[in-house]
PDB file of N, CA and C in Angstrom:
ATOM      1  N   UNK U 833    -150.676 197.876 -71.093  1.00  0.00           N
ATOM      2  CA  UNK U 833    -151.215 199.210 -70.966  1.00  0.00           C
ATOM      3  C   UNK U 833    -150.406 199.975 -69.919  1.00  0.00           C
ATOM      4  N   UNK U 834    -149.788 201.020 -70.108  1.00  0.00           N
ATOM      5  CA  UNK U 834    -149.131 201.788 -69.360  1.00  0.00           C
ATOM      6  C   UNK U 834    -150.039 202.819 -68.786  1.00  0.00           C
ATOM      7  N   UNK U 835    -149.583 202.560 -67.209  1.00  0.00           N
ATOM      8  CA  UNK U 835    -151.064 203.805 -66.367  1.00  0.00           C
ATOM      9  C   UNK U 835    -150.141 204.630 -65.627  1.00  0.00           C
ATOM     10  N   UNK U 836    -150.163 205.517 -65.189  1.00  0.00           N
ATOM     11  CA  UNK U 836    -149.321 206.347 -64.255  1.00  0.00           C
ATOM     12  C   UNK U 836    -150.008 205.926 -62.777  1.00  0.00           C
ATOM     13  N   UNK U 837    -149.143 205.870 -61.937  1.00  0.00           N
ATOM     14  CA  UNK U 837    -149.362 205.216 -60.516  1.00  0.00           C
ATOM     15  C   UNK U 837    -150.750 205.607 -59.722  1.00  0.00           C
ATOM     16  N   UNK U 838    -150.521 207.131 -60.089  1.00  0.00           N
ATOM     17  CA  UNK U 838    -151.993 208.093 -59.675  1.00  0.00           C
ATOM     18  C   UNK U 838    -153.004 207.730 -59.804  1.00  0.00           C
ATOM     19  N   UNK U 839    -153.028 207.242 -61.553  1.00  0.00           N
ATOM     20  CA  UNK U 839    -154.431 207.015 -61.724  1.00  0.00           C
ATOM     21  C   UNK U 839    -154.612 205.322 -62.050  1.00  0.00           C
ATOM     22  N   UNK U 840    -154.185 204.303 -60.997  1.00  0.00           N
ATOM     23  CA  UNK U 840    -154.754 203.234 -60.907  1.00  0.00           C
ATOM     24  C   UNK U 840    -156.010 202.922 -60.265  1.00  0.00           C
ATOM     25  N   UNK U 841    -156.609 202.234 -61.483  1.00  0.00           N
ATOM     26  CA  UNK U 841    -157.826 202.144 -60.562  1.00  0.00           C
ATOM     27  C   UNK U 841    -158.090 201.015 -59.587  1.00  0.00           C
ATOM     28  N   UNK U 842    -159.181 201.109 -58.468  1.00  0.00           N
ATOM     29  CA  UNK U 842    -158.984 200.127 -57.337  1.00  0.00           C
ATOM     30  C   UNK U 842    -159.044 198.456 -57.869  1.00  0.00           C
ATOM     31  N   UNK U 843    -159.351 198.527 -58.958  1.00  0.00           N
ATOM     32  CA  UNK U 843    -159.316 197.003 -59.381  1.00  0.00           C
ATOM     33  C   UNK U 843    -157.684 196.631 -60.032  1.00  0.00           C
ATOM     34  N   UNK U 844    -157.322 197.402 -60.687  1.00  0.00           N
ATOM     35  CA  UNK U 844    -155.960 197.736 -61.144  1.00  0.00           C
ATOM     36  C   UNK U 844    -154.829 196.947 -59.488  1.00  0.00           C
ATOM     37  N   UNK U 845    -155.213 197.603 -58.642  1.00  0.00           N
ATOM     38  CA  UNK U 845    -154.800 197.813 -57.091  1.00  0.00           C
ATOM     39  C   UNK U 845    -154.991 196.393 -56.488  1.00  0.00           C
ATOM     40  N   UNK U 846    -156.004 196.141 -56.778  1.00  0.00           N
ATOM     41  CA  UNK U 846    -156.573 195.074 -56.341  1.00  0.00           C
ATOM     42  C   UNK U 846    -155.807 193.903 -56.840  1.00  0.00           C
ATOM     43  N   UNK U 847    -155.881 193.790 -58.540  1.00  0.00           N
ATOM     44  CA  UNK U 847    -155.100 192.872 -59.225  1.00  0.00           C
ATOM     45  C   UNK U 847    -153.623 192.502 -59.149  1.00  0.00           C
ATOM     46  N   UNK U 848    -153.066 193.687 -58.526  1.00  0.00           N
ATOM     47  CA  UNK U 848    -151.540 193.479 -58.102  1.00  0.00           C
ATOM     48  C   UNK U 848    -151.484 193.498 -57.273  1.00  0.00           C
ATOM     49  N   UNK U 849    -152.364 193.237 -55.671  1.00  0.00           N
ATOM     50  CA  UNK U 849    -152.144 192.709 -54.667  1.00  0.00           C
ATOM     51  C   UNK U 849    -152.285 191.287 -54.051  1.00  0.00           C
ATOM     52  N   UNK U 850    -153.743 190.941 -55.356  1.00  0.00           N
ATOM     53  CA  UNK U 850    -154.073 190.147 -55.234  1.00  0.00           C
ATOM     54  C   UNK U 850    -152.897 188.730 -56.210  1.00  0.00           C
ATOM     55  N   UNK U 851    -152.091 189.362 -57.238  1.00  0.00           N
ATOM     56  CA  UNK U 851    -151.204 188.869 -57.803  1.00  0.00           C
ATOM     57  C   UNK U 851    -150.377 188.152 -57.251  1.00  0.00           C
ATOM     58  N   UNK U 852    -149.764 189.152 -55.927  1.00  0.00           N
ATOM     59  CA  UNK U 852    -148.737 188.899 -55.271  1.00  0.00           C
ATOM     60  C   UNK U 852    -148.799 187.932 -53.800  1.00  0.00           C
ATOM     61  N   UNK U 853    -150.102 187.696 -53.539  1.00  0.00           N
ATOM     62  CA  UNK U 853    -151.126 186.842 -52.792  1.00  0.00           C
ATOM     63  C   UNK U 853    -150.590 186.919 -51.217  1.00  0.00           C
ATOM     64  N   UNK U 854    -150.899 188.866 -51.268  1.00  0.00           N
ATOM     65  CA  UNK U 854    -150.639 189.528 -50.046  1.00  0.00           C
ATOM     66  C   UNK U 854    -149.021 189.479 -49.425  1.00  0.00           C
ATOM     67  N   UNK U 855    -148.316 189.527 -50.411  1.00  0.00           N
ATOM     68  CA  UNK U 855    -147.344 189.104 -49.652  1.00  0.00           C
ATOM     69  C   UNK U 855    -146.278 190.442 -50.560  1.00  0.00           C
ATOM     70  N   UNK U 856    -145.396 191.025 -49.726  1.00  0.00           N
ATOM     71  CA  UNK U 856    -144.116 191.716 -50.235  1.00  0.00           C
ATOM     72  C   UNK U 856    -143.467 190.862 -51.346  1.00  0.00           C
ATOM     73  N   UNK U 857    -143.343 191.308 -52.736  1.00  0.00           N
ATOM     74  CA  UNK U 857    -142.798 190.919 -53.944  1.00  0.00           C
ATOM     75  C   UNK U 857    -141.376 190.192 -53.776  1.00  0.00           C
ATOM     76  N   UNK U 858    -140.636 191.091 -53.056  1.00  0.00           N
ATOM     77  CA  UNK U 858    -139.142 190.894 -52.546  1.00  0.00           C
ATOM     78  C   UNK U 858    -138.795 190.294 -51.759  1.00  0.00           C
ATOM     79  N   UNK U 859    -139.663 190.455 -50.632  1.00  0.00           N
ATOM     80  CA  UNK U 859    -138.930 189.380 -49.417  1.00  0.00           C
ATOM     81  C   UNK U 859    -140.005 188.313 -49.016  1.00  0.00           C
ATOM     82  N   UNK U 860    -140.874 188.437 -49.510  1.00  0.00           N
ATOM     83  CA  UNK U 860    -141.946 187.604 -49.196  1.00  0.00           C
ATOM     84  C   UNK U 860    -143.216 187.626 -47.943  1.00  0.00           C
ATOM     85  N   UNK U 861    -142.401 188.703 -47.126  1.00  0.00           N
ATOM     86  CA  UNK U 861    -143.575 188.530 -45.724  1.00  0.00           C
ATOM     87  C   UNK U 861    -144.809 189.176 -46.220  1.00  0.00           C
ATOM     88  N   UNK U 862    -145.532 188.764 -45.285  1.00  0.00           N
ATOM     89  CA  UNK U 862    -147.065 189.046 -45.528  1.00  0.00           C
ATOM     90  C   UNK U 862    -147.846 190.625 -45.113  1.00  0.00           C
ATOM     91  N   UNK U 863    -148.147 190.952 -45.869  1.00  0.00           N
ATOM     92  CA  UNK U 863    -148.813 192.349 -45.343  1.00  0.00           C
ATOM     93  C   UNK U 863    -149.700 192.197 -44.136  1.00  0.00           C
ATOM     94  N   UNK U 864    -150.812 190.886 -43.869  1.00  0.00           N
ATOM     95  CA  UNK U 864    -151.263 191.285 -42.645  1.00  0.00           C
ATOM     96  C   UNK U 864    -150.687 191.637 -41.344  1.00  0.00           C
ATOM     97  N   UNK U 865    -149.301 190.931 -41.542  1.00  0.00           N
ATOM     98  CA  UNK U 865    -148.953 191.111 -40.225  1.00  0.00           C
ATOM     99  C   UNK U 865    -148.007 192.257 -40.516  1.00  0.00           C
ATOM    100  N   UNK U 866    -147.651 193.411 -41.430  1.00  0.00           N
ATOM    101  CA  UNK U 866    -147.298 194.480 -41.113  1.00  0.00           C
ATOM    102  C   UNK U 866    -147.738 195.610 -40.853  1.00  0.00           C
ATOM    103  N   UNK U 867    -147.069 196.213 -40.089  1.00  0.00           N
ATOM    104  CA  UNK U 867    -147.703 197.709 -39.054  1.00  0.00           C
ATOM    105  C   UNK U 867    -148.127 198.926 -40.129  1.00  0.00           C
ATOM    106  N   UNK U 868    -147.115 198.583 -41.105  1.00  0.00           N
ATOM    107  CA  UNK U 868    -147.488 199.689 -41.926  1.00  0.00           C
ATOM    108  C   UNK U 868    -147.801 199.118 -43.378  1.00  0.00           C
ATOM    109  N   UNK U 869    -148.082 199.997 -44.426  1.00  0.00           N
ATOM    110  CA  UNK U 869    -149.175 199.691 -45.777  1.00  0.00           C
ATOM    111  C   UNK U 869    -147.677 199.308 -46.107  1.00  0.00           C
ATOM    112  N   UNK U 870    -148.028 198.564 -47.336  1.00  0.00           N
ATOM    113  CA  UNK U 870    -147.543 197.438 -48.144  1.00  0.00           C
ATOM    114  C   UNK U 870    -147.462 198.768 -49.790  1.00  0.00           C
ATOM    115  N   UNK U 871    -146.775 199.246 -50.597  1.00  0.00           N
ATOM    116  CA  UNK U 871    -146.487 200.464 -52.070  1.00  0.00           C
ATOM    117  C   UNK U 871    -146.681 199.547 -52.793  1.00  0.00           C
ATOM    118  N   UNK U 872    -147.151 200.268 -53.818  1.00  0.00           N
ATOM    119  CA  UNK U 872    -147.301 198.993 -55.205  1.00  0.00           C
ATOM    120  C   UNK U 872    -146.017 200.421 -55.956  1.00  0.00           C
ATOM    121  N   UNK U 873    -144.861 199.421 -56.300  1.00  0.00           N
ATOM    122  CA  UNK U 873    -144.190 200.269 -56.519  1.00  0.00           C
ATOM    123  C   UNK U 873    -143.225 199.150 -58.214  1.00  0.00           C
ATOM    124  N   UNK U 874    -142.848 199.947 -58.974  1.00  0.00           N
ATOM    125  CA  UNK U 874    -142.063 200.028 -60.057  1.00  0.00           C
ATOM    126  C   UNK U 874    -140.531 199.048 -60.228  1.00  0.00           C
ATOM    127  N   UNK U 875    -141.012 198.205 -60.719  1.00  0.00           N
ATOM    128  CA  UNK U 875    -139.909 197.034 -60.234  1.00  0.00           C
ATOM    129  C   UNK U 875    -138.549 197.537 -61.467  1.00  0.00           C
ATOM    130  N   UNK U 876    -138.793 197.813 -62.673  1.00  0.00           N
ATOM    131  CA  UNK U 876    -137.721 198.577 -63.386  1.00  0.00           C
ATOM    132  C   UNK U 876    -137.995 200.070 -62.966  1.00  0.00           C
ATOM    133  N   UNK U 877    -137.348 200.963 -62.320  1.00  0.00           N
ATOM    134  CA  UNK U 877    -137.359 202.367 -62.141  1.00  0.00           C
ATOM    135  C   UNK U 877    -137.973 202.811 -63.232  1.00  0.00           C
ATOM    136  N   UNK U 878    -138.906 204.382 -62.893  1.00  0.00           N
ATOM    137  CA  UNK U 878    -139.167 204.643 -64.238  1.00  0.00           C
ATOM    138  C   UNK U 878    -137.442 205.817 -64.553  1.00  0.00           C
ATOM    139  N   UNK U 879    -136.867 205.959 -63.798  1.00  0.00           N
ATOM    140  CA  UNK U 879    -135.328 206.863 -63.961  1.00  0.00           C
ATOM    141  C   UNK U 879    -134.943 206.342 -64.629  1.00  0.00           C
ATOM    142  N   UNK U 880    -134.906 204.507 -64.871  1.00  0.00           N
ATOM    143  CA  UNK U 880    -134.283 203.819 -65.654  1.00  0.00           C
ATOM    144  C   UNK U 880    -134.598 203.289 -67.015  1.00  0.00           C
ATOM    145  N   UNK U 881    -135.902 203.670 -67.287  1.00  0.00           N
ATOM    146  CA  UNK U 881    -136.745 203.824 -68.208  1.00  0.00           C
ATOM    147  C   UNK U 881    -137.871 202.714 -68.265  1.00  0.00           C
ATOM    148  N   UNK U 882    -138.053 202.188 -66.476  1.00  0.00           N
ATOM    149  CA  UNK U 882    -139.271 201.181 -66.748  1.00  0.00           C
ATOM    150  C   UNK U 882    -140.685 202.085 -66.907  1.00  0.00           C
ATOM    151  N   UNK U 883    -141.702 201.102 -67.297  1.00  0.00           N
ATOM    152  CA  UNK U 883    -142.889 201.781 -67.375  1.00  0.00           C
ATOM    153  C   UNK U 883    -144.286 201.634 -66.193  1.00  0.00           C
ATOM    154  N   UNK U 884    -145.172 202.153 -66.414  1.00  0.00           N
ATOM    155  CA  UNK U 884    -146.283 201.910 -65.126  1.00  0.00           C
ATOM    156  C   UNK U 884    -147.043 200.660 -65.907  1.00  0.00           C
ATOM    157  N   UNK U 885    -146.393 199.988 -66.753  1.00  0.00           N
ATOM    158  CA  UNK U 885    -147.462 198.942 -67.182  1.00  0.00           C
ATOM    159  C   UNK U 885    -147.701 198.211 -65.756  1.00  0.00           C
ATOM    160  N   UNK U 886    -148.867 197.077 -65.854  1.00  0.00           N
ATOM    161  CA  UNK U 886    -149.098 196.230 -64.554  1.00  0.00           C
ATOM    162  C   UNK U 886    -147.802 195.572 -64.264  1.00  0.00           C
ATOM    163  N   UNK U 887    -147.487 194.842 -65.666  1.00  0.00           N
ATOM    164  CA  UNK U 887    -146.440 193.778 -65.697  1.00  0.00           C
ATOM    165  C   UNK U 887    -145.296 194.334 -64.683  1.00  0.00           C
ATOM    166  N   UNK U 888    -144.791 195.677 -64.723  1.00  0.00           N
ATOM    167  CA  UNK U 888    -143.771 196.155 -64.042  1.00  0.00           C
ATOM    168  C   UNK U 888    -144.194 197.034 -62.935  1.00  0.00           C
ATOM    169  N   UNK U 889    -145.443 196.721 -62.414  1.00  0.00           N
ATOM    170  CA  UNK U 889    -145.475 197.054 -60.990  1.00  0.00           C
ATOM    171  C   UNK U 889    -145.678 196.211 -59.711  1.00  0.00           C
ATOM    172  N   UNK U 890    -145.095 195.789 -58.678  1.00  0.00           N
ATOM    173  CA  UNK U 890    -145.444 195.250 -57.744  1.00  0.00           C
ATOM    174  C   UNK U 890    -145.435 196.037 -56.432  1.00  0.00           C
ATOM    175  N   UNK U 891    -146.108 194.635 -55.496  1.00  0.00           N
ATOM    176  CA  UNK U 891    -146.384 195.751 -54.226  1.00  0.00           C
ATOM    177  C   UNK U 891    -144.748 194.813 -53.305  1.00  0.00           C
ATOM    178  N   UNK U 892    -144.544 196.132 -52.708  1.00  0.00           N
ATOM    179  CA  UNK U 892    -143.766 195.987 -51.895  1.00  0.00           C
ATOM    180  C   UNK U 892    -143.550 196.299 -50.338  1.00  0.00           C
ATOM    181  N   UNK U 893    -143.124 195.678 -49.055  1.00  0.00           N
ATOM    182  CA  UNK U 893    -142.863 196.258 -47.996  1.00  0.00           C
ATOM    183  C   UNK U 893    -142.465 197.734 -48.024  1.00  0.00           C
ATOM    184  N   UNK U 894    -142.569 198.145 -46.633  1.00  0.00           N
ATOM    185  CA  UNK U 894    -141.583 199.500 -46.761  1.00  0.00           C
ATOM    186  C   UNK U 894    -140.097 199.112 -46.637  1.00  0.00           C
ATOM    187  N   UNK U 895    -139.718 198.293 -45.861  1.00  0.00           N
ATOM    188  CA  UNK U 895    -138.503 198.024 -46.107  1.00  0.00           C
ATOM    189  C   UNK U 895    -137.450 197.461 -47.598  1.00  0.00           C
ATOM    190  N   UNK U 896    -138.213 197.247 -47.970  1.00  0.00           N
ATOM    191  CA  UNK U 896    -137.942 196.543 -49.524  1.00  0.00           C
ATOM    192  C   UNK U 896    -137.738 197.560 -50.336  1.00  0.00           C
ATOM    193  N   UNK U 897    -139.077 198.462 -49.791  1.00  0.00           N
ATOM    194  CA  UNK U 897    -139.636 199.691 -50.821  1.00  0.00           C
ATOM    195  C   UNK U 897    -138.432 201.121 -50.777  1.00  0.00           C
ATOM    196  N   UNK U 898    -137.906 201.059 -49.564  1.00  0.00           N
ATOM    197  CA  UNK U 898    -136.970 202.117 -48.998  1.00  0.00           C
ATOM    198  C   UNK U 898    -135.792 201.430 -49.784  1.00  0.00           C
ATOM    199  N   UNK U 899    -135.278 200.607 -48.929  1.00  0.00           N
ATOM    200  CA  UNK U 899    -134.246 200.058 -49.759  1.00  0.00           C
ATOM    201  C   UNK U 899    -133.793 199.823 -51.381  1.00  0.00           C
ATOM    202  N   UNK U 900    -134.737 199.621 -52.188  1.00  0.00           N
ATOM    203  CA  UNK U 900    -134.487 199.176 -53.393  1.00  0.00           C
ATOM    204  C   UNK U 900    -134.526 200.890 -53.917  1.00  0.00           C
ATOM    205  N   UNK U 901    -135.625 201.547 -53.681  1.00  0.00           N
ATOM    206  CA  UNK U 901    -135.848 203.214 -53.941  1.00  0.00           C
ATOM    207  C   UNK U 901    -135.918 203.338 -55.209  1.00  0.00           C
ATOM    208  N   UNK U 902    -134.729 203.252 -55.908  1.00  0.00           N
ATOM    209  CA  UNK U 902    -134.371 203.848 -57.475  1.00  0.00           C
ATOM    210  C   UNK U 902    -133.126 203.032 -58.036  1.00  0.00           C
ATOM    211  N   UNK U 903    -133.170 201.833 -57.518  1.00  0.00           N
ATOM    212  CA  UNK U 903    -132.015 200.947 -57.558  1.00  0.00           C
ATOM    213  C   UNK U 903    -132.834 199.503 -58.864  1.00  0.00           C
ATOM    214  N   UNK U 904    -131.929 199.180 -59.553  1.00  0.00           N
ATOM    215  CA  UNK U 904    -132.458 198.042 -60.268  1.00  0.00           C
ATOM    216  C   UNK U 904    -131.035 196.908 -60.057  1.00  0.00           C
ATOM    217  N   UNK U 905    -129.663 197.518 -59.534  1.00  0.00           N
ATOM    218  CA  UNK U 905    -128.147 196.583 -59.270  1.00  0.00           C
ATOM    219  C   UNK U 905    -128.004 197.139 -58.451  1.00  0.00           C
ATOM    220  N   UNK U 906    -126.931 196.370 -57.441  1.00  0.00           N
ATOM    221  CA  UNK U 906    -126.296 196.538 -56.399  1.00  0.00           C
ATOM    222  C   UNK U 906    -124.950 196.669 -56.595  1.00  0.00           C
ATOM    223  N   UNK U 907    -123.963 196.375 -55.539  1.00  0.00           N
ATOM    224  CA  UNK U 907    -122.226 196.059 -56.091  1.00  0.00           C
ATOM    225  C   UNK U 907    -122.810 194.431 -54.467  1.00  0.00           C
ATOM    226  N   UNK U 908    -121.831 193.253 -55.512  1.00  0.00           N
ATOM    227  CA  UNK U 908    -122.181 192.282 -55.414  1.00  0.00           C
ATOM    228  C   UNK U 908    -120.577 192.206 -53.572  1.00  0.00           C
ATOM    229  N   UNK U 909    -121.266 192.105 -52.409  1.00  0.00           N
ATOM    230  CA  UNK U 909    -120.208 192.429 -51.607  1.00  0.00           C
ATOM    231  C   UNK U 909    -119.013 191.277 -51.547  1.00  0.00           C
ATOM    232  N   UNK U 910    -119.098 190.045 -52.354  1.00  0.00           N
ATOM    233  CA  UNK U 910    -118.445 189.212 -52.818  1.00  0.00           C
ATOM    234  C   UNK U 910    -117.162 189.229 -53.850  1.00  0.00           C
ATOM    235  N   UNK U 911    -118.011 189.419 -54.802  1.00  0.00           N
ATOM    236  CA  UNK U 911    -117.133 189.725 -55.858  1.00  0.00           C
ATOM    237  C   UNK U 911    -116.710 190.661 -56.494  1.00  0.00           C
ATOM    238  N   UNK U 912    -117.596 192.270 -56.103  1.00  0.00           N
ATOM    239  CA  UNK U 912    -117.312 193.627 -56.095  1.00  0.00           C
ATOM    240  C   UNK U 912    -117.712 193.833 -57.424  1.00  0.00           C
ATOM    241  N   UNK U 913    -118.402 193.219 -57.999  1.00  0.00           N
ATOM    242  CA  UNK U 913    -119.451 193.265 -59.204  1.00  0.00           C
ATOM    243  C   UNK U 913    -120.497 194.315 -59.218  1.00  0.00           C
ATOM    244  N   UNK U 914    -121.043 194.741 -60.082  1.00  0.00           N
ATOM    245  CA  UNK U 914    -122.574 195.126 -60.032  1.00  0.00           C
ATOM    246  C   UNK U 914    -123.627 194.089 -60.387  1.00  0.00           C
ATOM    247  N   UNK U 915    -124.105 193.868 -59.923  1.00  0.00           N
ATOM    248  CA  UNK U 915    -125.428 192.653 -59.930  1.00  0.00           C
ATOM    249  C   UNK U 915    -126.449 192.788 -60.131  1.00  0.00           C
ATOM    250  N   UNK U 916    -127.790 192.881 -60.605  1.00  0.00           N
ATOM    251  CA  UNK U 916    -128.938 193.084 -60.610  1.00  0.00           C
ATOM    252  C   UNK U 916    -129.599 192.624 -59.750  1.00  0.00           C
ATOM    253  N   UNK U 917    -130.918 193.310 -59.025  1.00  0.00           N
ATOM    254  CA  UNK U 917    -131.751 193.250 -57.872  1.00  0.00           C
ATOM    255  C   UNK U 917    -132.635 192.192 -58.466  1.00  0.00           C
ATOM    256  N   UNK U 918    -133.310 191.893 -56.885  1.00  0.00           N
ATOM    257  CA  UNK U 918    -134.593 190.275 -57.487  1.00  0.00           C
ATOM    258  C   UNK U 918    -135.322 191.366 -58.134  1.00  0.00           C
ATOM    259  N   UNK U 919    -135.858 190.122 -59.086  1.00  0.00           N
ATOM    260  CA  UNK U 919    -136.658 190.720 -60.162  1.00  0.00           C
ATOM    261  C   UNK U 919    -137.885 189.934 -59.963  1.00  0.00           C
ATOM    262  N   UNK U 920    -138.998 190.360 -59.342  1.00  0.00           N
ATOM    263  CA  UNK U 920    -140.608 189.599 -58.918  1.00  0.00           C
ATOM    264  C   UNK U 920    -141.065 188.726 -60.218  1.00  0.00           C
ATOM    265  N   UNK U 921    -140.751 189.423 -61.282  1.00  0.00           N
ATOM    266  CA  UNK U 921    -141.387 188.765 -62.741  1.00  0.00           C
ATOM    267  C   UNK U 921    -140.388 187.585 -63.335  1.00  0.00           C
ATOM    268  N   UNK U 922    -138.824 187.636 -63.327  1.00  0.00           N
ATOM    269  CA  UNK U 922    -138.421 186.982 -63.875  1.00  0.00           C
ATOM    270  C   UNK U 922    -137.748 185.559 -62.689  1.00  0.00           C
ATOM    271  N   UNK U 923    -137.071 186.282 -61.805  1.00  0.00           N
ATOM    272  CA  UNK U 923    -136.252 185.628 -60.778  1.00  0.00           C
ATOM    273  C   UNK U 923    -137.632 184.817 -59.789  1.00  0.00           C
ATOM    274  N   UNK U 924    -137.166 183.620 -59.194  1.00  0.00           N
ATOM    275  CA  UNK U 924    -137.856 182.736 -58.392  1.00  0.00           C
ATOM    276  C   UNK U 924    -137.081 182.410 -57.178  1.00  0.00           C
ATOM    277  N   UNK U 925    -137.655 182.617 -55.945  1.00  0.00           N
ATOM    278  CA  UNK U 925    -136.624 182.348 -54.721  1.00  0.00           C
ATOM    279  C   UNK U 925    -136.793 180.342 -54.712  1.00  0.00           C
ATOM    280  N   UNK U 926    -135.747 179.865 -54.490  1.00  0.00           N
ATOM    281  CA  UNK U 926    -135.472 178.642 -53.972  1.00  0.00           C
ATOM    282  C   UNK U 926    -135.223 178.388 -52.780  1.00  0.00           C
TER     283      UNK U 926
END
């Protein structure tokens, strides 16, 4: 089901925080111990044509949240590639 961000409802909110089991999607730290709120934000851009389904929203730090912005690749500073960003749904940290 595709919702626009606006109108999630608090259980909606709830379910993708509770998904992510309080913790930033991307880097992993924990929202209690950050100073500031934790975005439930759009893991494929919608610029890029992701959607507001649940599946493609997670919550994120602000730092994560700033950083990634409207980004889904990087340029890889290795190999001078473009690379794709962690992906919460598909990618698993080791």
């Amino acid at each position: 089901m595709i919702i626009p961000e606006s109108r999630l409802t608090q259980q909606q909110r709830l379910f993708i925080k509770q998904r992510a089991n309080g913790c930033c999607e991307y880097c992993l730290s924990q929202a209690k111990f950050s100073p500031d709120p934790f975005s439930i934000e759009h893991i494929i851009p919608r610029s890029k044509g992701g959607t507001s389904d649940l599946d493609n929203l997670a919550i994120a730090c602000q730092g994560c949240n700033n950083f990634k912005y409207s980004h889904s690749e990087a340029i890889d500073p290795v190999t001078g590639g473009s690379v794709p960003l962690y992906h919460p749904r598909r990618d698993n940290w080791s």
